[in-house]
mmCIF file of C-alpha atoms and ligand atoms in Angstrom:
data_model
loop_
_atom_site.group_PDB
_atom_site.id
_atom_site.type_symbol
_atom_site.label_atom_id
_atom_site.label_comp_id
_atom_site.label_asym_id
_atom_site.label_seq_id
_atom_site.Cartn_x
_atom_site.Cartn_y
_atom_site.Cartn_z
ATOM 1 C CA MET A 21 17.003 97.984 58.166
ATOM 2 C CA SER A 22 16.421 99.467 54.753
ATOM 3 C CA SER A 23 17.820 97.809 51.654
ATOM 4 C CA LEU A 24 20.069 100.854 51.267
ATOM 5 C CA GLU A 25 21.560 100.101 54.665
ATOM 6 C CA ASP A 26 21.918 96.400 53.744
ATOM 7 C CA HIS A 27 23.683 97.333 50.569
ATOM 8 C CA ILE A 28 26.174 99.551 52.420
ATOM 9 C CA THR A 29 26.801 96.832 55.014
ATOM 10 C CA ALA A 30 27.350 94.203 52.327
ATOM 11 C CA LEU A 31 29.910 96.374 50.527
ATOM 12 C CA GLU A 32 31.674 97.174 53.802
ATOM 13 C CA ASP A 33 31.844 93.450 54.591
ATOM 14 C CA GLU A 34 33.335 92.759 51.206
ATOM 15 C CA ILE A 35 36.069 95.349 51.835
ATOM 16 C CA ARG A 36 36.813 93.820 55.230
ATOM 17 C CA LYS A 37 37.214 90.396 53.635
ATOM 18 C CA THR A 38 39.534 91.668 50.910
ATOM 19 C CA GLN A 39 43.233 91.860 51.652
ATOM 20 C CA TYR A 40 44.597 95.259 50.585
ATOM 21 C CA ASN A 41 47.461 95.028 48.104
ATOM 22 C CA LYS A 42 48.477 96.299 44.662
ATOM 23 C CA ALA A 43 46.239 93.752 42.950
ATOM 24 C CA THR A 44 43.126 94.601 44.995
ATOM 25 C CA GLN A 45 43.519 98.357 45.513
ATOM 26 C CA GLY A 46 41.474 99.123 42.397
ATOM 27 C CA HIS A 47 38.651 96.822 43.466
ATOM 28 C CA ILE A 48 38.630 98.284 46.985
ATOM 29 C CA GLY A 49 38.704 101.841 45.627
ATOM 30 C CA ARG A 50 35.637 101.163 43.477
ATOM 31 C CA LEU A 51 33.813 99.578 46.417
ATOM 32 C CA ARG A 52 34.602 102.598 48.593
ATOM 33 C CA ALA A 53 33.243 104.892 45.888
ATOM 34 C CA LYS A 54 30.010 102.863 45.706
ATOM 35 C CA ILE A 55 29.648 103.091 49.495
ATOM 36 C CA ALA A 56 30.212 106.848 49.431
ATOM 37 C CA VAL A 57 27.536 107.287 46.763
ATOM 38 C CA LEU A 58 25.058 105.183 48.786
ATOM 39 C CA LYS A 59 25.818 107.225 51.895
ATOM 40 C CA LEU A 60 25.074 110.439 50.006
ATOM 41 C CA GLU A 61 21.750 108.843 49.087
ATOM 42 C CA ARG A 62 21.151 107.942 52.749
ATOM 43 C CA GLU A 63 21.822 111.559 53.788
ATOM 44 C CA ALA A 64 19.463 112.856 51.102
ATOM 45 C CA ARG A 65 16.700 110.530 52.339
ATOM 46 C CA ALA A 66 17.255 111.471 55.989
ATOM 47 C CA LYS A 67 16.993 115.161 55.085
ATOM 48 C CA GLY A 68 13.838 114.488 53.087
ATOM 49 C CA LYS A 69 12.253 112.961 56.198
ATOM 50 C CA GLY A 70 13.270 115.942 58.293
ATOM 51 C CA GLY A 71 15.887 113.993 60.190
ATOM 52 C CA GLY A 72 19.404 115.280 60.573
ATOM 53 C CA SER A 73 18.385 118.814 61.302
ATOM 54 C CA GLY A 74 17.250 118.054 64.862
ATOM 55 C CA TYR A 75 19.249 120.710 66.582
ATOM 56 C CA SER A 76 19.549 124.304 65.697
ATOM 57 C CA VAL A 77 22.291 125.941 67.651
ATOM 58 C CA ARG A 78 22.500 129.677 67.719
ATOM 59 C CA LYS A 79 26.140 130.562 67.308
ATOM 60 C CA SER A 80 27.585 133.444 69.221
ATOM 61 C CA GLY A 81 31.009 134.762 70.109
ATOM 62 C CA HIS A 82 34.039 134.822 67.856
ATOM 63 C CA ALA A 83 34.283 131.063 67.426
ATOM 64 C CA THR A 84 32.474 127.870 68.405
ATOM 65 C CA VAL A 85 34.017 124.756 69.938
ATOM 66 C CA GLY A 86 32.179 121.425 70.041
ATOM 67 C CA LEU A 87 32.802 118.983 72.908
ATOM 68 C CA VAL A 88 32.793 115.491 71.458
ATOM 69 C CA GLY A 89 33.117 112.287 73.454
ATOM 70 C CA TYR A 90 31.425 109.158 74.687
ATOM 71 C CA PRO A 91 28.774 109.498 77.396
ATOM 72 C CA SER A 92 30.018 110.104 80.968
ATOM 73 C CA VAL A 93 33.586 111.128 80.170
ATOM 74 C CA GLY A 94 32.935 114.493 81.831
ATOM 75 C CA LYS A 95 31.868 116.806 79.001
ATOM 76 C CA SER A 96 29.199 118.582 81.033
ATOM 77 C CA THR A 97 31.468 118.897 84.062
ATOM 78 C CA LEU A 98 34.160 120.434 81.884
ATOM 79 C CA LEU A 99 31.754 122.903 80.295
ATOM 80 C CA THR A 100 30.637 124.041 83.732
ATOM 81 C CA ARG A 101 34.240 124.400 84.925
ATOM 82 C CA LEU A 102 35.353 126.341 81.852
ATOM 83 C CA THR A 103 32.374 128.597 81.389
ATOM 84 C CA GLY A 104 30.195 128.479 84.473
ATOM 85 C CA ALA A 105 27.284 127.341 82.303
ATOM 86 C CA ALA A 106 24.918 125.071 84.176
ATOM 87 C CA SER A 107 25.052 121.896 82.143
ATOM 88 C CA GLU A 108 23.469 118.928 83.794
ATOM 89 C CA THR A 109 25.964 116.357 84.983
ATOM 90 C CA GLY A 110 25.418 112.849 86.244
ATOM 91 C CA ALA A 111 27.015 109.443 86.087
ATOM 92 C CA TYR A 112 24.447 108.217 83.575
ATOM 93 C CA ASP A 113 24.618 107.913 79.839
ATOM 94 C CA PHE A 114 22.723 110.542 77.847
ATOM 95 C CA THR A 115 22.326 113.019 80.690
ATOM 96 C CA THR A 116 22.833 115.767 78.152
ATOM 97 C CA VAL A 117 19.813 115.496 75.932
ATOM 98 C CA SER A 118 20.184 118.846 74.277
ATOM 99 C CA ILE A 119 23.099 121.001 73.329
ATOM 100 C CA ILE A 120 24.148 123.351 76.086
ATOM 101 C CA PRO A 121 26.247 126.401 75.229
ATOM 102 C CA GLY A 122 28.696 128.184 77.505
ATOM 103 C CA MET A 123 30.965 131.149 76.887
ATOM 104 C CA LEU A 124 34.687 131.341 77.556
ATOM 105 C CA ARG A 125 36.876 134.461 77.354
ATOM 106 C CA TRP A 126 40.311 134.251 75.782
ATOM 107 C CA GLY A 127 42.283 137.433 75.293
ATOM 108 C CA GLY A 128 39.764 139.776 73.732
ATOM 109 C CA ALA A 129 37.807 136.927 72.178
ATOM 110 C CA SER A 130 34.725 135.109 73.374
ATOM 111 C CA ILE A 131 34.537 131.419 72.568
ATOM 112 C CA GLN A 132 31.278 129.527 72.582
ATOM 113 C CA ILE A 133 31.578 125.961 73.846
ATOM 114 C CA LEU A 134 28.856 123.454 73.048
ATOM 115 C CA ASP A 135 28.213 120.478 75.293
ATOM 116 C CA MET A 136 26.593 117.759 73.264
ATOM 117 C CA PRO A 137 25.025 114.372 73.866
ATOM 118 C CA GLY A 138 27.701 111.709 74.019
ATOM 119 C CA LEU A 139 28.523 109.950 70.803
ATOM 120 C CA VAL A 140 27.978 106.225 70.673
ATOM 121 C CA PRO A 141 29.254 103.795 68.060
ATOM 122 C CA GLY A 142 26.948 103.884 65.051
ATOM 123 C CA ALA A 143 26.133 107.570 65.509
ATOM 124 C CA ALA A 144 26.479 108.305 61.790
ATOM 125 C CA LYS A 145 23.740 105.756 61.122
ATOM 126 C CA GLY A 146 21.491 107.672 63.485
ATOM 127 C CA ARG A 147 22.045 105.881 66.793
ATOM 128 C CA GLY A 148 21.749 107.815 70.045
ATOM 129 C CA ARG A 149 20.953 111.160 68.421
ATOM 130 C CA GLY A 150 24.192 110.640 66.552
ATOM 131 C CA ARG A 151 23.038 112.249 63.366
ATOM 132 C CA GLU A 152 21.992 115.445 65.111
ATOM 133 C CA VAL A 153 25.207 115.660 67.087
ATOM 134 C CA LEU A 154 27.254 115.089 63.972
ATOM 135 C CA SER A 155 25.404 117.771 62.052
ATOM 136 C CA VAL A 156 26.346 120.254 64.771
ATOM 137 C CA VAL A 157 29.949 119.019 64.795
ATOM 138 C CA ARG A 158 30.106 119.827 61.106
ATOM 139 C CA SER A 159 29.454 123.486 61.830
ATOM 140 C CA VAL A 160 31.915 124.185 64.656
ATOM 141 C CA ASP A 161 35.300 125.896 64.309
ATOM 142 C CA LEU A 162 37.162 123.468 66.566
ATOM 143 C CA VAL A 163 36.425 120.010 67.927
ATOM 144 C CA LEU A 164 37.492 119.280 71.492
ATOM 145 C CA PHE A 165 37.621 115.509 71.843
ATOM 146 C CA LEU A 166 37.257 114.283 75.391
ATOM 147 C CA ILE A 167 38.091 110.765 76.540
ATOM 148 C CA ASP A 168 38.607 109.308 80.025
ATOM 149 C CA PRO A 169 40.422 106.311 81.544
ATOM 150 C CA GLU A 170 37.465 104.044 80.810
ATOM 151 C CA HIS A 171 36.802 105.242 77.279
ATOM 152 C CA THR A 172 40.143 105.556 75.548
ATOM 153 C CA ASP A 173 39.185 104.430 72.068
ATOM 154 C CA PHE A 174 39.860 107.751 70.421
ATOM 155 C CA THR A 175 40.261 106.182 66.984
ATOM 156 C CA ALA A 176 36.648 104.971 67.052
ATOM 157 C CA LEU A 177 35.461 108.501 67.869
ATOM 158 C CA LYS A 178 37.449 109.894 65.004
ATOM 159 C CA THR A 179 36.092 107.206 62.670
ATOM 160 C CA GLU A 180 32.562 108.114 63.728
ATOM 161 C CA LEU A 181 33.196 111.717 62.697
ATOM 162 C CA GLU A 182 34.809 110.617 59.471
ATOM 163 C CA GLY A 183 31.674 108.622 58.688
ATOM 164 C CA ALA A 184 29.785 111.912 58.881
ATOM 165 C CA GLY A 185 32.131 113.608 56.428
ATOM 166 C CA VAL A 186 34.264 115.414 59.022
ATOM 167 C CA ARG A 187 37.997 115.382 58.326
ATOM 168 C CA ILE A 188 40.194 116.111 61.306
ATOM 169 C CA ASN A 189 43.467 118.066 61.279
ATOM 170 C CA THR A 190 43.990 117.707 57.569
ATOM 171 C CA ARG A 191 43.466 119.965 54.569
ATOM 172 C CA PRO A 192 41.312 119.409 51.483
ATOM 173 C CA PRO A 193 43.052 117.283 48.813
ATOM 174 C CA LYS A 194 44.618 119.162 45.914
ATOM 175 C CA ILE A 195 42.316 117.798 43.248
ATOM 176 C CA VAL A 196 40.291 119.967 40.892
ATOM 177 C CA VAL A 197 37.136 118.519 39.340
ATOM 178 C CA THR A 198 35.527 120.207 36.350
ATOM 179 C CA LYS A 199 32.274 118.976 34.846
ATOM 180 C CA ALA A 200 31.429 119.198 31.157
ATOM 181 C CA ASP A 201 28.492 118.193 28.950
ATOM 182 C CA ARG A 202 30.423 116.008 26.537
ATOM 183 C CA GLY A 203 33.910 114.972 25.494
ATOM 184 C CA GLY A 204 34.478 112.167 27.983
ATOM 185 C CA LEU A 205 36.605 112.247 31.079
ATOM 186 C CA THR A 206 40.260 113.253 31.129
ATOM 187 C CA VAL A 207 42.607 112.673 34.040
ATOM 188 C CA SER A 208 45.830 114.644 34.384
ATOM 189 C CA SER A 209 48.315 115.108 37.162
ATOM 190 C CA THR A 210 51.408 117.111 38.049
ATOM 191 C CA VAL A 211 52.794 114.210 40.110
ATOM 192 C CA LYS A 212 52.895 110.467 39.624
ATOM 193 C CA LEU A 213 49.700 108.834 40.918
ATOM 194 C CA THR A 214 50.692 105.764 42.900
ATOM 195 C CA HIS A 215 47.233 104.987 44.338
ATOM 196 C CA LEU A 216 44.925 105.819 41.453
ATOM 197 C CA GLY A 217 46.606 104.393 38.374
ATOM 198 C CA GLY A 218 45.139 101.996 35.825
ATOM 199 C CA GLY A 219 41.987 103.969 35.199
ATOM 200 C CA LEU A 220 40.908 103.823 38.833
ATOM 201 C CA ALA A 221 40.493 107.619 39.135
ATOM 202 C CA ALA A 222 38.118 107.685 36.164
ATOM 203 C CA ASP A 223 36.217 104.612 37.428
ATOM 204 C CA ILE A 224 35.639 106.294 40.772
ATOM 205 C CA ALA A 225 34.490 109.493 39.070
ATOM 206 C CA ARG A 226 31.977 107.487 37.004
ATOM 207 C CA GLU A 227 30.525 105.973 40.205
ATOM 208 C CA PHE A 228 29.623 109.553 41.093
ATOM 209 C CA GLY A 229 27.998 110.077 37.709
ATOM 210 C CA LEU A 230 30.863 112.126 36.330
ATOM 211 C CA HIS A 231 31.278 110.944 32.738
ATOM 212 C CA ASN A 232 32.429 114.155 31.075
ATOM 213 C CA GLY A 233 34.948 116.601 32.404
ATOM 214 C CA GLN A 234 38.394 116.845 33.905
ATOM 215 C CA LEU A 235 40.186 115.572 36.979
ATOM 216 C CA VAL A 236 43.418 117.406 37.747
ATOM 217 C CA PHE A 237 45.632 116.044 40.524
ATOM 218 C CA ARG A 238 48.209 118.296 42.187
ATOM 219 C CA GLU A 239 49.190 115.659 44.716
ATOM 220 C CA ASP A 240 49.503 111.874 44.883
ATOM 221 C CA ALA A 241 45.990 111.467 46.257
ATOM 222 C CA THR A 242 44.407 108.258 47.534
ATOM 223 C CA ALA A 243 41.058 106.830 46.441
ATOM 224 C CA ASP A 244 39.521 108.098 49.686
ATOM 225 C CA GLN A 245 40.754 111.625 49.000
ATOM 226 C CA LEU A 246 39.290 111.588 45.500
ATOM 227 C CA ILE A 247 36.002 110.270 46.896
ATOM 228 C CA ASP A 248 35.979 113.136 49.428
ATOM 229 C CA VAL A 249 36.342 115.694 46.659
ATOM 230 C CA LEU A 250 33.681 114.065 44.467
ATOM 231 C CA ALA A 251 31.222 113.711 47.361
ATOM 232 C CA GLY A 252 31.665 117.443 47.893
ATOM 233 C CA ASN A 253 30.147 117.627 51.385
ATOM 234 C CA ARG A 254 33.217 117.083 53.505
ATOM 235 C CA VAL A 255 34.254 119.579 56.168
ATOM 236 C CA TYR A 256 37.843 120.033 57.349
ATOM 237 C CA GLU A 257 38.188 120.862 61.027
ATOM 238 C CA HIS A 258 40.873 121.394 63.601
ATOM 239 C CA ALA A 259 40.691 119.295 66.730
ATOM 240 C CA ILE A 260 42.422 118.860 70.061
ATOM 241 C CA LEU A 261 42.280 115.857 72.363
ATOM 242 C CA ALA A 262 41.993 115.915 76.144
ATOM 243 C CA VAL A 263 42.069 112.963 78.543
ATOM 244 C CA ASN A 264 39.779 113.798 81.468
ATOM 245 C CA LYS A 265 39.818 112.286 84.994
ATOM 246 C CA CYS A 266 43.612 112.172 84.815
ATOM 247 C CA GLU A 267 43.800 112.017 88.617
ATOM 248 C CA LEU A 268 42.518 108.434 88.322
ATOM 249 C CA LEU A 269 45.515 107.372 86.236
ATOM 250 C CA SER A 270 48.695 105.976 87.751
ATOM 251 C CA PRO A 271 51.874 107.505 86.310
ATOM 252 C CA ALA A 272 52.464 104.290 84.345
ATOM 253 C CA GLN A 273 48.922 104.272 82.903
ATOM 254 C CA ARG A 274 49.230 107.894 81.959
ATOM 255 C CA GLU A 275 52.529 107.252 80.233
ATOM 256 C CA ALA A 276 51.072 104.328 78.284
ATOM 257 C CA LEU A 277 48.129 106.447 77.103
ATOM 258 C CA ALA A 278 50.419 109.326 76.172
ATOM 259 C CA VAL A 279 52.492 106.988 74.032
ATOM 260 C CA ARG A 280 49.488 105.328 72.389
ATOM 261 C CA LEU A 281 47.927 108.674 71.503
ATOM 262 C CA LEU A 282 51.218 110.413 70.750
ATOM 263 C CA GLU A 283 50.301 111.682 67.286
ATOM 264 C CA PHE A 284 47.208 113.461 68.658
ATOM 265 C CA HIS A 285 49.116 115.332 71.417
ATOM 266 C CA PRO A 286 46.708 114.426 74.233
ATOM 267 C CA ARG A 287 46.324 116.865 77.123
ATOM 268 C CA PHE A 288 45.743 115.323 80.524
ATOM 269 C CA ILE A 289 43.172 117.209 82.578
ATOM 270 C CA SER A 290 40.733 116.762 85.402
ATOM 271 C CA ALA A 291 37.534 118.752 85.204
ATOM 272 C CA LYS A 292 36.534 117.687 88.705
ATOM 273 C CA GLU A 293 39.903 118.376 90.365
ATOM 274 C CA ARG A 294 40.594 121.411 88.153
ATOM 275 C CA ILE A 295 43.896 120.062 86.859
ATOM 276 C CA ALA A 296 45.503 121.699 83.803
ATOM 277 C CA LEU A 297 42.352 123.585 82.822
ATOM 278 C CA PRO A 298 44.161 126.902 82.125
ATOM 279 C CA ASP A 299 46.530 125.010 79.803
ATOM 280 C CA LEU A 300 43.558 123.555 77.971
ATOM 281 C CA VAL A 301 42.030 127.016 77.575
ATOM 282 C CA GLU A 302 45.325 128.278 76.139
ATOM 283 C CA ALA A 303 45.409 125.378 73.702
ATOM 284 C CA ILE A 304 41.833 126.112 72.608
ATOM 285 C CA GLY A 305 42.621 129.792 72.076
ATOM 286 C CA HIS A 306 45.732 129.038 70.034
ATOM 287 C CA ALA A 307 44.037 126.362 67.960
ATOM 288 C CA LEU A 308 41.328 128.842 66.954
ATOM 289 C CA GLN A 309 43.987 131.127 65.452
ATOM 290 C CA PHE A 310 42.516 134.450 66.407
ATOM 291 C CA ILE A 311 43.966 137.594 64.899
ATOM 292 C CA ARG A 312 43.591 141.200 66.076
ATOM 293 C CA ILE A 313 42.741 143.888 63.544
ATOM 294 C CA TYR A 314 42.979 147.584 64.406
ATOM 295 C CA VAL A 315 40.698 149.930 62.517
ATOM 296 C CA LYS A 316 42.096 153.324 61.558
ATOM 297 C CA PRO A 317 39.617 155.977 60.380
ATOM 298 C CA PRO A 318 41.128 157.906 57.414
ATOM 299 C CA GLY A 319 43.535 160.616 58.606
ATOM 300 C CA GLU A 320 43.263 159.537 62.248
ATOM 301 C CA GLU A 321 45.175 157.297 64.619
ATOM 302 C CA PRO A 322 44.107 153.635 64.756
ATOM 303 C CA ASP A 323 42.093 152.414 67.736
ATOM 304 C CA MET A 324 44.702 150.229 69.447
ATOM 305 C CA ASP A 325 42.581 149.538 72.526
ATOM 306 C CA GLU A 326 39.771 147.631 70.904
ATOM 307 C CA PRO A 327 40.865 145.329 68.113
ATOM 308 C CA VAL A 328 38.297 143.546 66.011
ATOM 309 C CA ILE A 329 38.863 139.826 66.594
ATOM 310 C CA LEU A 330 38.897 137.657 63.480
ATOM 311 C CA ARG A 331 40.357 134.243 62.670
ATOM 312 C CA ARG A 332 43.345 133.437 60.504
ATOM 313 C CA GLY A 333 42.422 133.346 56.834
ATOM 314 C CA GLN A 334 39.563 135.825 57.268
ATOM 315 C CA LYS A 335 39.354 138.756 54.905
ATOM 316 C CA ILE A 336 38.400 142.401 54.612
ATOM 317 C CA SER A 337 34.873 141.150 53.826
ATOM 318 C CA ASP A 338 34.755 139.410 57.237
ATOM 319 C CA LEU A 339 36.009 142.568 58.929
ATOM 320 C CA LEU A 340 33.236 144.592 57.253
ATOM 321 C CA LYS A 341 30.609 142.320 58.839
ATOM 322 C CA ARG A 342 31.830 143.454 62.247
ATOM 323 C CA LEU A 343 31.812 147.177 61.464
ATOM 324 C CA PRO A 344 28.915 149.635 61.096
ATOM 325 C CA THR A 345 26.817 148.647 58.062
ATOM 326 C CA GLU A 346 27.485 151.983 56.278
ATOM 327 C CA LEU A 347 31.088 150.924 55.821
ATOM 328 C CA ASP A 348 30.074 147.728 54.096
ATOM 329 C CA ALA A 349 27.381 149.412 51.997
ATOM 330 C CA GLY A 350 29.644 152.280 50.952
ATOM 331 C CA PHE A 351 32.839 150.228 50.646
ATOM 332 C CA LYS A 352 35.162 151.507 47.937
ATOM 333 C CA ALA A 353 38.567 150.144 48.946
ATOM 334 C CA SER A 354 40.699 149.594 51.999
ATOM 335 C CA GLN A 355 44.269 150.265 52.986
ATOM 336 C CA VAL A 356 46.371 147.893 55.047
ATOM 337 C CA TRP A 357 49.473 148.323 57.195
ATOM 338 C CA GLY A 358 51.088 145.260 58.749
ATOM 339 C CA LYS A 359 52.051 141.682 58.013
ATOM 340 C CA SER A 360 49.467 141.063 55.284
ATOM 341 C CA ALA A 361 50.441 144.190 53.323
ATOM 342 C CA ARG A 362 53.096 144.047 50.616
ATOM 343 C CA PHE A 363 53.992 147.645 51.542
ATOM 344 C CA PRO A 364 52.602 149.985 54.206
ATOM 345 C CA GLY A 365 49.255 151.406 53.196
ATOM 346 C CA GLN A 366 48.661 148.948 50.345
ATOM 347 C CA THR A 367 45.233 149.360 48.755
ATOM 348 C CA VAL A 368 43.300 146.088 48.816
ATOM 349 C CA GLY A 369 39.789 144.804 48.088
ATOM 350 C CA ARG A 370 37.275 142.699 49.977
ATOM 351 C CA ASP A 371 39.093 139.435 49.229
ATOM 352 C CA HIS A 372 42.337 140.423 50.905
ATOM 353 C CA PRO A 373 43.285 138.000 53.734
ATOM 354 C CA LEU A 374 44.303 139.757 56.923
ATOM 355 C CA ALA A 375 47.051 138.947 59.425
ATOM 356 C CA ASP A 376 47.418 139.411 63.186
ATOM 357 C CA GLU A 377 47.817 143.068 64.232
ATOM 358 C CA ASP A 378 47.082 144.526 60.808
ATOM 359 C CA ILE A 379 45.874 148.116 60.764
ATOM 360 C CA VAL A 380 43.059 148.730 58.295
ATOM 361 C CA THR A 381 41.392 151.832 56.922
ATOM 362 C CA ILE A 382 38.088 151.445 55.124
ATOM 363 C CA VAL A 383 37.574 153.961 52.359
ATOM 364 C CA VAL A 384 33.925 154.585 51.504
ATOM 365 C CA GLN A 385 32.100 156.508 48.785
ATOM 366 C CA ARG A 386 31.199 160.159 49.254
ATOM 367 C CA GLY A 387 33.594 160.774 52.121
ATOM 368 C CA VAL A 388 31.822 158.686 54.779
ATOM 369 C CA ARG A 389 34.532 157.990 57.354
ATOM 370 C CA ALA A 390 35.434 154.729 59.013
ATOM 371 C CA GLY A 391 34.500 154.604 62.643
ATOM 372 C CA SER A 392 32.277 157.698 62.523
HETATM 373 N N1 LIG B 460 37.085 111.384 88.897
HETATM 374 C C1 LIG B 460 36.603 112.290 88.039
HETATM 375 N N2 LIG B 460 35.296 112.280 87.744
HETATM 376 C C2 LIG B 460 34.823 113.210 86.890
HETATM 377 C C3 LIG B 460 35.672 114.173 86.286
HETATM 378 N N3 LIG B 460 34.920 114.936 85.473
HETATM 379 C C4 LIG B 460 33.666 114.453 85.549
HETATM 380 N N4 LIG B 460 33.596 113.415 86.405
HETATM 381 C C5 LIG B 460 32.405 112.618 86.785
HETATM 382 O O1 LIG B 460 32.020 111.796 85.683
HETATM 383 C C6 LIG B 460 30.605 111.631 85.683
HETATM 384 C C7 LIG B 460 30.056 112.027 84.319
HETATM 385 O O2 LIG B 460 30.272 113.403 84.123
HETATM 386 P P1 LIG B 460 29.446 114.267 83.059
HETATM 387 O O3 LIG B 460 30.045 115.618 83.073
HETATM 388 O O4 LIG B 460 27.981 114.161 83.297
HETATM 389 O O5 LIG B 460 29.813 113.481 81.707
HETATM 390 P P2 LIG B 460 29.193 113.655 80.243
HETATM 391 O O6 LIG B 460 28.202 112.582 80.050
HETATM 392 O O7 LIG B 460 30.369 113.473 79.325
HETATM 393 O O8 LIG B 460 28.607 115.032 80.138
HETATM 394 C C8 LIG B 460 30.065 112.510 86.799
HETATM 395 O O9 LIG B 460 29.848 111.691 87.935
HETATM 396 C C9 LIG B 460 31.193 113.491 87.075
HETATM 397 O O10 LIG B 460 31.212 113.961 88.389
HETATM 398 C C10 LIG B 460 37.060 114.161 86.656
HETATM 399 O O11 LIG B 460 37.865 114.974 86.195
HETATM 400 N N5 LIG B 460 37.454 113.199 87.532
HETATM 401 MG MG1 LIG B 461 26.738 115.508 79.713
#
């Protein structure tokens, strides 16, 4: 074990031994910041050695879903059932040694599903190909967590992802960090800070080498949230949880699991017995928040038969990537009819966020027409 790793472990031990209360929250916050900085260093070293980039997954389709779970919970079986892709299955750990993609249709959209090697505890430290798996997880649009009756410790899975900078079903904290060359560090907030008072926010910022600049809080953030913003490499992802092999559970066991995992809305399925798989597919499709955009060439009727599929929050610029390149190259403005428009036919630019069933006309220079 490297001294960097020892250092992290020692700090983590110290946190474990410290009771969390008002008197110790500052101390714990500073320790957490130190750990986060050391972990950034660990990542930088791993990248320098060429580790952490082990897999390159070619993305295709309208969105990518990553199957995450312990070995042998049925990830490969599920991929095969959902997509027909031939992913090797077996009752052994680590049967999936590489990432296997499959494609699922949902409405007009195609969804790529990635079957990955099972996560094991300590994955973020590089155990069991953990680092590679986690680097792929960071790039997917949705995480599908899979557990089974013998591996129900969902919290540990989630913690493993958190250790790799993945934040599940939450949004980025409302904290703005601005760096400056001099003038010291100022902290301001629009709400009362109940977790970061007494100079703690500034102390944490200094751990990250931020000595001059501004921290502006628009919510009562915790030390961990501030650390996430300062670390800067966190990803925020949606996730759904499925409990596989549900046919092995008695009604009472199933009920107990449902209650324990209540806040994560677990879906009980059986890949092998094909139980509740269509419901799972529906849940995946909804979670990905697809929207349909109809393109209308200027002066013509929109093409209502073949929408361009985008995801909620995507913009005119994302639409342009799916249209003939001339439209992007010659883009002058666009007009929008539908839910995202303030009035029918509103003229908008590339940064305009679209909504489901919008109709869009792309106006290009020198009379080049959309769709032609
Ligand atoms: N009883 C039961 N067994 C299943 C189910 N899904 C998968 N399995 C079995 O669990 C074992 C591990 O499955 P696999 O798909 O290789 O798991 P992976 O390691 O997560 O990819 C295999 O023997 C599968 O046949 C299920 O829904 N019910
Ligand atoms: Mg497998």
